[in-house]
Amino acid sequence: MWEYYNPVKINFGRSIRSKIFSKINSDKILLICSKKGKQRFISDKILSKIVIEKNIIWLDQINDTPDIQEIDNHISNLKDEKFELIIAFGGGSVIDSAKAIFFYYNCKNKNLTIKDLISRDVKINFKKKVSLLVLPTTSGTGSEVTQFATIWDKQNKKKYSIDNERIFPDFAFIDSELTDGLPEDITLYTGLDAINQSIESMWNKNASDFTIHLAIKSLKLGFNSIKNIFKKKDSPLFRNNMSQSSMLSGLCISQTRTAICHSISYPLTSHYSVPHGLACSFTMLEVLKKVIKKDDGRFKKLATELGISNGKASDLISLFEDFNRKCQIKEKIKYYINDLDLLLELVPEMYTKERADKCLVSFDLKDIKRIVANSYQNS
């Protein structure tokens, strides 16, 4: 038995953003993006029409790994601005920031801080007044279809999450044209995020036949598409497939949530600024070696779909080993953290019981230390 819930109205396809106007009923819009994103939006042949025809309030100072204090400052600067629609235009950091601001503006109590919204102990009076429409410009986080927002406390080197059904976006316009020409490193790291989210949903106790089906589709698209990066090939089909892989990974984790790889990843990002997708994929191979021993048929099915002719789940390990080598995961991690001892110092921060318990097999601190060491030395 299983259930599935995701209320986001998804609009997918190249040039699908041309349909966005039918969803905009407000004359006053808060548009959240980065500084570069603002220039892209204004110069876009389709989206520029919104700038001409609507009253736009720009919040164009969103940076990577959105900081809790920065978001509180943005909210304070907006003061008593009135709008009925928020448009988020950017990658996962922009969308997560927009979700936090969207959550705040739909709360009756305006004395709340972002920390209050994160806390499960604070009573929140919520009344929907503002809608959220997202336009992702990268392919990886799947944030356009999830109820999560990652917020960082850079001063204290901590990661927080808003996990609330109220922050599901109302509309997602997933137009792979917006990802055309993304630099190779961003394409790879965001793609790794999508792949890791999908595999984490597969070895998850909350997985269902339906999420496993979506995850396999996402992984097949993701693996085949990232091969184009190694071959230095770019194409509309490649970009469309990566956008679809990302979206599907988001649909998966919106049901299962992420697991141990994400738990391990957060200190890597908070302490050493390792890009999120790289940090998550760092331990993916070693975790697979442990969980695959509990295969109930799902990994054999994945192996078959990924082209392993005999369908042996154990051969997935070889496939992931080859994938790690081609992505140069070990070398890229060592660029950010060049000493294993420094990495192992973070192990106590890498264990989150809530995420570890979601896996098909159990993990403790000893497991994490071994996984991290093996990933660093052998990946």
Coordinates of N, CA and C in Angstrom, one line a residue, residues 5-154:
Y5 N 1.3 12.3 -2.9 CA 0.7 13.7 -2.9 C 1.8 14.7 -3.3
N6 N 1.4 15.4 -4.4 CA 2.2 16.5 -4.8 C 1.3 17.5 -5.5
P7 N 1.1 18.7 -5.0 CA 0.1 19.6 -5.5 C 0.6 20.6 -6.5
V8 N 1.9 20.5 -6.9 CA 2.4 21.5 -7.8 C 1.9 21.3 -9.2
K9 N 1.4 22.4 -9.9 CA 1.0 22.3 -11.2 C 2.2 22.4 -12.1
I10 N 2.6 21.3 -12.7 CA 3.8 21.2 -13.5 C 3.6 21.6 -15.0
N11 N 4.4 22.4 -15.5 CA 4.3 22.8 -16.9 C 5.7 22.5 -17.5
F12 N 5.9 21.5 -18.3 CA 7.2 21.0 -18.7 C 7.4 21.1 -20.2
G13 N 8.6 21.5 -20.7 CA 8.9 21.4 -22.1 C 9.7 22.7 -22.6
R14 N 10.4 22.5 -23.6 CA 11.1 23.7 -24.2 C 10.2 24.7 -24.7
S15 N 10.4 26.0 -24.3 CA 9.6 27.1 -24.6 C 8.3 27.2 -23.8
I16 N 8.1 26.3 -22.8 CA 6.9 26.2 -22.1 C 6.6 27.5 -21.3
R17 N 7.7 28.3 -21.1 CA 7.5 29.6 -20.4 C 6.6 30.6 -21.1
S18 N 6.4 30.3 -22.4 CA 5.5 31.2 -23.2 C 4.1 31.0 -22.7
K19 N 3.8 30.0 -21.9 CA 2.4 29.8 -21.4 C 2.3 30.4 -20.0
I20 N 3.3 31.1 -19.5 CA 3.3 31.6 -18.2 C 2.2 32.6 -17.9
F21 N 1.9 33.4 -19.0 CA 1.0 34.5 -18.8 C -0.4 34.2 -18.4
S22 N -0.8 33.0 -18.7 CA -2.1 32.5 -18.3 C -2.2 32.3 -16.8
K23 N -1.1 32.2 -16.1 CA -1.1 32.0 -14.7 C -0.8 33.2 -13.9
I24 N -0.6 34.4 -14.6 CA -0.3 35.6 -13.9 C -1.5 36.5 -13.8
N25 N -2.2 36.5 -12.7 CA -3.4 37.4 -12.6 C -3.1 38.6 -11.7
S26 N -1.9 38.7 -11.2 CA -1.6 39.9 -10.4 C -0.8 40.9 -11.2
D27 N -1.1 42.2 -10.9 CA -0.4 43.3 -11.6 C 0.9 43.6 -10.8
K28 N 1.0 43.2 -9.6 CA 2.2 43.5 -8.8 C 2.8 42.2 -8.4
I29 N 4.1 42.0 -8.7 CA 4.8 40.8 -8.6 C 6.1 41.0 -7.8
L30 N 6.4 40.1 -6.9 CA 7.8 40.1 -6.3 C 8.6 39.1 -7.1
L31 N 9.7 39.5 -7.7 CA 10.5 38.7 -8.6 C 11.8 38.4 -7.9
I32 N 12.1 37.2 -7.5 CA 13.2 36.8 -6.7 C 14.2 36.1 -7.6
C33 N 15.5 36.6 -7.6 CA 16.5 36.1 -8.5 C 17.9 36.6 -8.0
S34 N 18.9 36.2 -8.7 CA 20.3 36.8 -8.5 C 20.4 38.0 -9.3
K35 N 21.5 38.7 -9.2 CA 21.8 39.9 -10.0 C 21.9 39.5 -11.5
K36 N 22.6 38.4 -11.7 CA 22.7 37.9 -13.1 C 21.4 37.4 -13.6
G37 N 20.6 36.8 -12.7 CA 19.3 36.4 -13.1 C 18.4 37.5 -13.5
K38 N 18.5 38.6 -12.9 CA 17.7 39.8 -13.3 C 18.0 40.2 -14.7
Q39 N 19.3 40.3 -15.1 CA 19.6 40.6 -16.4 C 19.1 39.6 -17.4
R40 N 19.2 38.3 -17.1 CA 18.7 37.3 -18.0 C 17.2 37.4 -18.1
F41 N 16.5 37.7 -17.1 CA 15.0 37.8 -17.1 C 14.6 39.0 -18.0
I42 N 15.2 40.1 -17.8 CA 14.9 41.3 -18.6 C 15.2 41.1 -20.0
S43 N 16.3 40.4 -20.4 CA 16.7 40.3 -21.8 C 16.0 39.0 -22.5
D44 N 15.3 38.2 -21.7 CA 14.7 37.0 -22.3 C 13.6 37.4 -23.3
K45 N 13.6 36.8 -24.4 CA 12.6 37.2 -25.5 C 11.2 37.0 -25.1
I46 N 10.9 36.0 -24.1 CA 9.6 35.8 -23.7 C 9.3 36.4 -22.4
L47 N 10.1 36.3 -21.4 CA 9.9 36.8 -20.0 C 9.9 38.3 -19.9
S48 N 10.6 38.9 -20.8 CA 10.7 40.4 -20.8 C 9.4 41.1 -20.9
K49 N 8.4 40.4 -21.4 CA 7.0 40.9 -21.6 C 6.4 41.2 -20.2
I50 N 6.8 40.3 -19.2 CA 6.3 40.5 -17.9 C 6.8 41.8 -17.3
V51 N 8.0 42.1 -17.5 CA 8.7 43.3 -17.0 C 8.0 44.5 -17.6
I52 N 7.6 44.4 -18.8 CA 7.0 45.6 -19.5 C 5.5 45.8 -19.0
E53 N 4.8 44.7 -18.8 CA 3.4 44.8 -18.6 C 3.0 44.8 -17.1
K54 N 3.9 44.4 -16.2 CA 3.6 44.2 -14.8 C 4.4 45.2 -13.9
N55 N 3.9 45.4 -12.7 CA 4.7 46.2 -11.7 C 5.5 45.2 -10.9
I56 N 6.9 45.3 -11.2 CA 7.8 44.3 -10.6 C 8.5 44.9 -9.4
I57 N 8.5 44.2 -8.3 CA 9.3 44.5 -7.2 C 10.5 43.5 -7.2
W58 N 11.7 44.0 -7.4 CA 12.9 43.1 -7.6 C 13.6 42.8 -6.3
L59 N 13.8 41.5 -6.1 CA 14.7 41.1 -5.0 C 15.8 40.3 -5.7
D60 N 16.8 40.9 -6.1 CA 17.8 40.4 -7.0 C 19.2 40.2 -6.3
Q61 N 19.2 39.9 -5.1 CA 20.4 39.8 -4.3 C 20.6 38.4 -3.7
I62 N 20.0 37.4 -4.3 CA 20.1 36.0 -3.7 C 21.4 35.4 -4.2
N63 N 22.1 34.9 -3.2 CA 23.4 34.2 -3.4 C 23.3 32.7 -3.3
D64 N 24.4 32.0 -3.6 CA 24.5 30.6 -3.4 C 24.4 30.3 -1.9
T65 N 23.9 29.1 -1.6 CA 23.7 28.7 -0.2 C 23.1 29.9 0.7
P66 N 21.8 30.1 0.5 CA 21.1 31.2 1.1 C 21.3 31.2 2.7
D67 N 21.6 32.3 3.2 CA 21.9 32.4 4.6 C 20.7 32.9 5.4
I68 N 20.5 32.4 6.6 CA 19.3 32.7 7.4 C 19.2 34.1 7.7
Q69 N 20.3 34.8 8.0 CA 20.3 36.2 8.4 C 20.0 37.1 7.1
E70 N 20.6 36.6 6.0 CA 20.3 37.4 4.7 C 18.9 37.3 4.4
I71 N 18.2 36.2 4.5 CA 16.8 36.1 4.2 C 15.9 36.9 5.1
D72 N 16.3 36.9 6.4 CA 15.6 37.8 7.3 C 15.7 39.3 7.0
N73 N 16.9 39.6 6.5 CA 17.2 41.0 6.1 C 16.4 41.4 4.8
H74 N 16.3 40.4 3.9 CA 15.4 40.6 2.7 C 14.0 40.9 3.1
I75 N 13.5 40.1 4.0 CA 12.1 40.3 4.4 C 11.9 41.6 5.1
S76 N 12.9 42.0 5.9 CA 12.8 43.3 6.6 C 12.8 44.4 5.6
N77 N 13.6 44.3 4.5 CA 13.7 45.4 3.5 C 12.5 45.5 2.7
L78 N 11.8 44.4 2.5 CA 10.5 44.4 1.8 C 9.4 45.2 2.5
K79 N 9.6 45.2 3.9 CA 8.6 45.9 4.8 C 7.2 45.5 4.5
D80 N 6.4 46.5 4.1 CA 5.0 46.3 4.0 C 4.6 46.2 2.5
E81 N 5.5 45.8 1.6 CA 5.1 45.7 0.2 C 3.9 44.8 0.0
K82 N 3.1 45.1 -0.9 CA 1.9 44.3 -1.2 C 2.0 43.7 -2.6
F83 N 1.9 42.4 -2.7 CA 1.9 41.7 -3.9 C 1.1 40.4 -3.7
E84 N 0.7 39.8 -4.8 CA -0.1 38.6 -4.8 C 0.6 37.4 -5.4
L85 N 1.7 37.6 -6.0 CA 2.5 36.6 -6.7 C 4.0 36.8 -6.5
I86 N 4.7 35.7 -6.2 CA 6.1 35.6 -6.2 C 6.6 34.8 -7.3
I87 N 7.5 35.3 -8.1 CA 8.1 34.5 -9.2 C 9.6 34.2 -8.7
A88 N 10.0 33.0 -8.7 CA 11.4 32.6 -8.4 C 12.0 32.2 -9.7
F89 N 13.1 32.9 -10.1 CA 13.8 32.7 -11.4 C 15.3 32.4 -11.0
G90 N 15.6 31.1 -11.1 CA 17.0 30.8 -10.8 C 17.2 29.3 -10.4
G91 N 18.3 29.0 -9.8 CA 18.6 27.6 -9.3 C 18.0 27.3 -8.0
G92 N 18.5 26.3 -7.4 CA 18.0 25.8 -6.1 C 18.0 26.9 -5.0
S93 N 19.1 27.6 -4.9 CA 19.3 28.6 -3.9 C 18.2 29.7 -4.0
V94 N 17.9 30.2 -5.2 CA 16.9 31.2 -5.4 C 15.5 30.6 -5.1
I95 N 15.2 29.4 -5.5 CA 13.9 28.8 -5.3 C 13.7 28.6 -3.8
D96 N 14.8 28.1 -3.1 CA 14.6 27.8 -1.7 C 14.4 29.2 -0.9
S97 N 15.1 30.2 -1.3 CA 15.0 31.5 -0.7 C 13.5 32.0 -0.9
A98 N 13.1 31.8 -2.1 CA 11.7 32.3 -2.5 C 10.7 31.5 -1.6
K99 N 10.9 30.2 -1.4 CA 10.0 29.4 -0.6 C 9.9 30.0 0.8
A100 N 11.0 30.3 1.4 CA 11.1 30.8 2.7 C 10.3 32.2 2.8
I101 N 10.5 33.0 1.8 CA 9.8 34.3 1.8 C 8.3 34.1 1.6
F102 N 8.0 33.2 0.7 CA 6.6 32.8 0.4 C 5.9 32.4 1.7
F103 N 6.6 31.5 2.4 CA 6.1 31.0 3.7 C 5.8 32.2 4.7
Y104 N 6.8 33.1 4.8 CA 6.6 34.2 5.7 C 5.4 35.1 5.3
Y105 N 5.3 35.4 4.0 CA 4.2 36.3 3.6 C 2.8 35.7 3.7
N106 N 2.7 34.4 3.9 CA 1.4 33.7 4.1 C 1.2 33.5 5.6
C107 N 2.0 33.9 6.4 CA 1.8 33.8 7.9 C 1.2 35.0 8.4
K108 N 0.2 34.9 9.3 CA -0.5 36.0 9.9 C 0.4 36.8 10.9
N109 N 1.3 36.0 11.6 CA 2.1 36.6 12.6 C 3.4 37.2 11.9
K110 N 3.5 38.5 11.7 CA 4.6 39.1 11.0 C 5.8 39.3 11.9
N111 N 5.8 38.9 13.2 CA 6.9 39.0 14.1 C 7.8 37.7 14.0
L112 N 7.4 36.8 13.2 CA 8.2 35.6 13.0 C 9.5 35.8 12.3
T113 N 10.6 35.1 12.7 CA 11.8 35.0 11.9 C 11.9 33.7 11.1
I114 N 12.9 33.6 10.2 CA 13.1 32.4 9.5 C 13.3 31.2 10.4
K115 N 14.0 31.5 11.5 CA 14.3 30.4 12.5 C 13.0 29.9 13.1
D116 N 12.0 30.8 13.3 CA 10.7 30.4 13.8 C 10.0 29.5 12.8
L117 N 10.1 29.8 11.5 CA 9.5 29.0 10.5 C 10.1 27.6 10.4
I118 N 11.4 27.5 10.7 CA 12.1 26.3 10.7 C 11.7 25.4 11.8
S119 N 11.5 26.0 13.0 CA 11.2 25.3 14.2 C 9.8 24.6 14.1
R120 N 9.7 23.4 14.6 CA 8.4 22.7 14.7 C 7.7 23.0 16.0
D121 N 8.3 23.8 16.8 CA 7.7 24.1 18.1 C 6.9 25.4 18.1
V122 N 7.0 26.1 17.1 CA 6.4 27.4 17.0 C 5.0 27.3 16.3
K123 N 4.0 27.8 16.9 CA 2.7 27.7 16.3 C 2.6 28.8 15.2
I124 N 2.2 28.3 14.0 CA 2.1 29.3 12.8 C 0.7 29.3 12.3
N125 N 0.2 30.6 12.3 CA -1.1 30.8 11.7 C -1.0 31.2 10.3
F126 N -1.4 30.3 9.4 CA -1.1 30.4 8.0 C -2.4 30.7 7.2
K127 N -2.4 31.7 6.4 CA -3.5 32.0 5.5 C -3.0 32.3 4.1
K128 N -3.4 31.6 3.1 CA -2.8 31.8 1.8 C -3.3 33.1 1.2
K129 N -2.3 34.0 1.0 CA -2.6 35.3 0.3 C -1.7 35.5 -0.9
V130 N -0.6 34.8 -0.9 CA 0.4 35.0 -2.0 C 0.7 33.6 -2.6
S131 N 0.8 33.6 -4.0 CA 1.1 32.4 -4.7 C 2.6 32.4 -5.1
L132 N 3.1 31.2 -5.4 CA 4.5 31.1 -5.8 C 4.6 30.3 -7.2
L133 N 5.3 30.9 -8.1 CA 5.5 30.4 -9.4 C 7.1 30.3 -9.6
V134 N 7.6 29.1 -10.0 CA 9.0 29.0 -10.1 C 9.4 28.6 -11.5
L135 N 10.6 29.2 -11.9 CA 11.2 29.0 -13.2 C 12.6 28.5 -12.9
P136 N 12.9 27.2 -12.8 CA 14.3 26.8 -12.6 C 15.2 27.1 -13.8
T137 N 16.4 27.5 -13.5 CA 17.4 27.7 -14.5 C 18.6 26.8 -14.4
T138 N 18.5 25.8 -13.5 CA 19.5 24.7 -13.5 C 18.7 23.4 -13.4
S139 N 19.4 22.3 -13.6 CA 18.7 21.0 -13.5 C 19.4 20.1 -12.4
G140 N 18.8 20.0 -11.2 CA 19.4 19.2 -10.2 C 18.6 19.1 -8.9
T141 N 18.2 20.3 -8.3 CA 17.7 20.2 -7.0 C 16.2 19.6 -7.0
G142 N 15.5 19.8 -8.1 CA 14.1 19.4 -8.1 C 13.3 20.2 -7.1
S143 N 13.8 21.4 -6.6 CA 13.1 22.2 -5.6 C 11.8 22.7 -6.1
E144 N 11.7 22.8 -7.4 CA 10.4 23.3 -8.0 C 9.2 22.4 -7.7
V145 N 9.4 21.2 -7.2 CA 8.3 20.3 -6.9 C 8.4 19.7 -5.5
T146 N 9.1 20.3 -4.6 CA 9.2 19.8 -3.3 C 8.7 20.8 -2.2
Q147 N 8.5 20.2 -1.0 CA 8.0 21.0 0.1 C 9.2 21.4 1.1
F148 N 10.4 21.4 0.5 CA 11.6 21.6 1.3 C 12.3 22.9 0.9
A149 N 12.9 23.6 1.8 CA 13.8 24.7 1.5 C 15.0 24.6 2.4
T150 N 16.2 24.6 1.9 CA 17.4 24.5 2.6 C 17.9 25.9 2.9
I151 N 18.2 26.2 4.2 CA 18.7 27.5 4.6 C 19.9 27.3 5.4
W152 N 21.0 28.1 5.2 CA 22.2 27.9 5.9 C 22.5 29.0 6.9
D153 N 23.1 28.6 8.0 CA 23.6 29.6 9.0 C 25.1 29.6 8.9
K154 N 25.6 30.5 8.0 CA 27.0 30.6 7.7 C 27.9 30.9 8.9

